[in-house]
């Protein structure tokens, strides 16, 4: 069974003159558990809107979204919020960490809100996530005292603290330099290999080359698909994947 499936998914925005502007156009999408799928395409093609719509943060105009067998249109706002808190993780270009909390407290806050585990279990998981992400020494730091790459590592830990079934990323490396972006993508690739499904929007070919499958969006529709297979983290594999993806994107007009 697909972890995420859309049928005829459409999304319109209403302008100030009460005119409808289509942003997503009858999208059919299927994602298997454990897949790593990247969304690419020019600005305004609908990548971010698709992420927000399939996660229930934005209402669809028509069609259906089914997540883990649940039709999102049939859920109340509270049920959608609970689903996002417990079953979905989110990483954005801007980290949205709270300034009045240190790194550790930012990571564990949503786990306390979910209240599915004991405090000791939550703290243990946070410590393990920080260790794997290489930020254990920063746990007590204020968020103004660490780099952008370190903040994004903390944001990844926060997204994973409730052990979500799927991780959504909206340009998660967009504000980082190339070195930090590469390190973040290596972490995400490891997360995916451990079984977490990832759906990510990006404009960066090097970033998308870590994905198993790349969907090219154009004018609110999925215009093409390129399969790369699972990433094996070797330098030769990375270069080959990037070259193949770049050639395909060129054919797509990117």
Coordinates of C-alpha atoms in Angstrom, one line a residue:
X1 CA 0.0 0.0 0.0
X2 CA 1.2 3.5 -0.8
X3 CA 2.1 5.7 2.2
X4 CA 0.9 8.7 0.2
X5 CA -1.4 8.8 -2.8
X6 CA -3.2 11.6 -4.6
X7 CA -5.8 11.4 -7.3
X8 CA -6.8 14.4 -9.4
X9 CA -5.3 16.7 -6.8
X10 CA -6.0 20.3 -7.7
X11 CA -5.4 23.6 -5.8
X12 CA -6.6 27.1 -6.8
X13 CA -5.8 30.3 -5.1
X14 CA -8.4 33.1 -5.1
X15 CA -7.1 36.5 -6.1
X16 CA -8.2 39.8 -4.7
X17 CA -10.6 40.2 -7.6
X18 CA -12.2 36.8 -6.7
X19 CA -10.5 35.2 -9.7
X20 CA -9.3 31.6 -9.4
X21 CA -5.6 31.0 -10.1
X22 CA -4.8 27.2 -10.6
X23 CA -1.6 26.2 -8.8
X24 CA -1.9 22.4 -8.8
X25 CA -3.7 20.7 -11.8
X26 CA -5.2 17.2 -11.3
X27 CA -2.0 15.6 -9.9
X28 CA -1.8 11.8 -9.5
X29 CA 1.0 10.9 -7.2
X30 CA 2.0 7.6 -5.5
X31 CA 4.8 7.2 -3.0
X32 CA 5.8 3.9 -1.5
X33 CA 6.9 3.5 2.2
X34 CA 10.6 4.1 2.5
X35 CA 11.0 6.0 -0.8
X36 CA 13.0 9.2 -1.2
X37 CA 11.3 11.4 -3.8
X38 CA 12.5 14.9 -4.8
X39 CA 10.3 17.5 -6.5
X40 CA 12.1 19.8 -9.0
X41 CA 11.0 22.5 -11.4
X42 CA 11.1 26.3 -11.9
X43 CA 9.9 28.7 -9.3
X44 CA 6.1 28.9 -9.3
X45 CA 5.7 25.4 -10.6
X46 CA 3.8 24.2 -7.5
X47 CA 6.5 22.3 -5.6
X48 CA 5.9 23.9 -2.2
X49 CA 2.1 24.0 -2.7
X50 CA 2.1 20.3 -3.3
X51 CA 4.0 19.6 -0.1
X52 CA 1.6 21.8 1.9
X53 CA -1.5 20.3 0.4
X54 CA -0.5 16.6 0.8
X55 CA 0.4 17.3 4.4
X56 CA -2.9 18.9 5.1
X57 CA -1.5 22.3 5.9
X58 CA -3.3 23.8 2.9
X59 CA -6.8 22.8 1.7
X60 CA -7.2 21.2 -1.7
X61 CA -9.7 22.5 -4.2
X62 CA -10.5 19.1 -5.8
X63 CA -9.3 15.5 -5.8
X64 CA -8.1 13.4 -2.9
X65 CA -5.1 12.8 -0.7
X66 CA -4.7 9.5 1.2
X67 CA -2.0 9.2 3.8
X68 CA -1.5 5.8 5.4
X69 CA -5.0 4.8 4.3
X70 CA -6.6 7.9 5.7
X71 CA -8.4 10.4 3.4
X72 CA -7.3 13.8 4.6
X73 CA -10.5 15.5 3.4
X74 CA -12.5 13.6 6.0
X75 CA -10.4 14.8 8.9
X76 CA -11.1 17.8 11.2
X77 CA -8.5 20.5 11.8
X78 CA -7.7 18.9 15.1
X79 CA -7.3 15.5 13.6
X80 CA -5.0 16.9 10.9
X81 CA -2.9 18.7 13.5
X82 CA -2.6 15.5 15.4
X83 CA -1.6 13.6 12.2
X84 CA 1.1 16.2 11.4
X85 CA 2.4 16.1 15.0
X86 CA 2.6 12.3 15.3
X87 CA 3.1 10.9 11.8
X88 CA 4.8 13.7 9.8
X89 CA 8.0 15.6 10.1
X90 CA 8.8 18.9 8.5
X91 CA 12.1 20.6 7.5
X92 CA 12.0 24.1 5.9
X93 CA 14.5 26.4 4.3
X94 CA 14.1 28.7 7.3
X95 CA 14.5 26.6 10.5
X96 CA 11.7 28.3 12.6
X97 CA 13.4 27.3 15.9
X98 CA 12.2 29.2 18.9
X99 CA 14.6 31.9 20.2
X100 CA 13.7 31.5 23.8
X101 CA 14.7 27.8 23.9
X102 CA 18.1 26.1 23.6
X103 CA 18.9 23.5 20.9
X104 CA 17.8 20.5 23.0
X105 CA 14.5 22.1 24.1
X106 CA 13.6 23.1 20.5
X107 CA 14.1 19.4 19.6
X108 CA 12.0 17.9 22.4
X109 CA 9.2 20.4 22.5
X110 CA 6.9 18.7 20.0
X111 CA 7.5 15.3 21.7
X112 CA 6.2 16.8 25.0
X113 CA 3.2 18.2 23.1
X114 CA 2.5 14.7 21.6
X115 CA 2.8 13.1 25.0
X116 CA 3.3 9.6 23.6
X117 CA 6.4 8.8 25.6
X118 CA 7.9 9.3 29.0
X119 CA 10.2 12.3 29.5
X120 CA 13.2 10.0 30.0
X121 CA 12.4 8.2 26.7
X122 CA 12.0 11.6 24.9
X123 CA 15.3 12.9 26.3
X124 CA 17.1 9.6 25.3
X125 CA 15.8 9.9 21.7
X126 CA 16.8 13.5 21.5
X127 CA 20.3 12.7 22.7
X128 CA 20.6 9.9 20.2
X129 CA 19.3 12.1 17.3
X130 CA 21.8 14.8 18.3
X131 CA 24.6 12.3 18.4
X132 CA 23.8 11.0 14.9
X133 CA 23.6 14.5 13.6
X134 CA 26.8 15.6 15.2
X135 CA 25.4 18.4 17.5
X136 CA 25.5 16.7 20.9
X137 CA 28.0 19.4 22.1
X138 CA 25.5 22.1 21.2
X139 CA 22.5 20.9 23.2
X140 CA 22.6 23.7 25.7
X141 CA 23.5 26.4 23.2
X142 CA 21.1 29.3 22.4
X143 CA 20.1 29.2 18.7
X144 CA 21.9 32.5 18.1
X145 CA 25.2 30.8 19.0
X146 CA 25.4 28.1 16.2
X147 CA 25.8 28.1 12.5
X148 CA 23.1 27.8 9.8
X149 CA 24.2 24.2 9.1
X150 CA 24.0 23.3 12.8
X151 CA 20.6 24.9 13.1
X152 CA 19.3 22.8 10.2
X153 CA 20.7 19.7 11.9
X154 CA 18.7 20.6 15.0
X155 CA 15.6 21.1 12.8
X156 CA 16.1 17.6 11.4
X157 CA 16.3 16.2 14.9
X158 CA 13.1 18.1 15.8
X159 CA 11.4 16.7 12.7
X160 CA 12.3 13.2 13.7
X161 CA 11.7 13.3 17.5
X162 CA 8.2 11.8 17.2
X163 CA 9.4 9.1 14.8
X164 CA 7.3 10.2 11.8
X165 CA 6.3 7.9 8.9
X166 CA 7.2 10.6 6.4
X167 CA 9.5 13.6 6.3
X168 CA 8.6 16.6 4.2
X169 CA 11.4 19.0 3.2
X170 CA 10.8 22.4 1.5
X171 CA 14.2 23.6 0.2
X172 CA 15.9 22.3 3.3
X173 CA 19.4 23.2 2.0
X174 CA 18.4 26.5 0.3
X175 CA 19.9 28.8 2.9
X176 CA 23.1 26.8 3.4
X177 CA 26.5 26.9 1.7
X178 CA 27.5 23.9 -0.4
X179 CA 29.5 22.1 2.3
X180 CA 26.7 22.3 4.8
X181 CA 24.1 21.4 2.2
X182 CA 26.1 18.2 1.4
X183 CA 26.4 17.3 5.0
X184 CA 22.6 17.8 5.5
X185 CA 21.8 15.6 2.5
X186 CA 24.1 12.9 3.8
X187 CA 22.1 12.9 7.0
X188 CA 18.8 12.8 5.1
X189 CA 20.1 9.9 3.0
X190 CA 20.9 8.0 6.1
X191 CA 17.5 8.7 7.6
X192 CA 15.9 7.4 4.4
X193 CA 18.0 4.2 4.5
X194 CA 16.7 3.6 8.0
X195 CA 13.2 3.4 6.5
X196 CA 11.7 6.9 6.8
X197 CA 9.9 8.1 3.7
X198 CA 11.0 11.5 2.4
X199 CA 9.3 13.9 0.0
X200 CA 11.4 17.0 -0.7
X201 CA 11.2 20.1 -2.9
X202 CA 14.5 21.5 -4.1
X203 CA 16.0 23.5 -7.0
X204 CA 19.5 22.0 -6.4
X205 CA 20.5 19.2 -8.7
X206 CA 23.2 17.9 -6.3
X207 CA 20.6 17.7 -3.6
X208 CA 18.0 16.0 -5.7
X209 CA 20.6 13.5 -6.9
X210 CA 20.4 11.9 -3.5
X211 CA 16.8 10.9 -4.0
X212 CA 15.6 7.6 -5.4
X213 CA 13.1 9.3 -7.7
X214 CA 12.8 12.8 -9.1
X215 CA 9.5 14.4 -10.3
X216 CA 9.7 17.4 -12.5
X217 CA 6.9 20.0 -12.0
X218 CA 5.8 22.6 -14.5
X219 CA 2.9 24.9 -14.3
X220 CA 1.2 22.9 -11.5
X221 CA 1.5 19.5 -13.1
X222 CA 4.0 16.7 -12.9
X223 CA 5.7 16.8 -16.4
X224 CA 8.1 14.0 -16.0
X225 CA 9.8 11.4 -13.7
X226 CA 13.4 10.2 -13.5
X227 CA 14.4 7.1 -11.4
X228 CA 17.9 7.1 -9.9
X229 CA 17.6 4.2 -7.4
X230 CA 18.9 4.1 -3.9
X231 CA 21.9 6.3 -3.1
X232 CA 25.0 4.4 -1.9
X233 CA 27.0 7.4 -0.6
X234 CA 30.2 6.8 -2.7
X235 CA 31.8 9.7 -4.5
X236 CA 31.6 8.0 -7.8
X237 CA 27.9 7.2 -7.4
X238 CA 27.2 10.8 -6.5
X239 CA 28.9 12.2 -9.5
X240 CA 27.3 9.7 -11.9
X241 CA 23.8 10.4 -10.4
X242 CA 24.3 14.2 -10.7
X243 CA 25.4 13.9 -14.3
X244 CA 22.5 11.7 -15.3
X245 CA 20.0 13.9 -13.5
X246 CA 21.4 17.1 -15.0
X247 CA 21.1 15.6 -18.5
X248 CA 17.5 14.6 -17.9
X249 CA 16.7 18.0 -16.4
X250 CA 18.2 19.7 -19.5
X251 CA 15.9 17.7 -21.7
X252 CA 13.0 18.8 -19.5
X253 CA 13.9 22.4 -20.1
X254 CA 15.2 23.1 -16.5

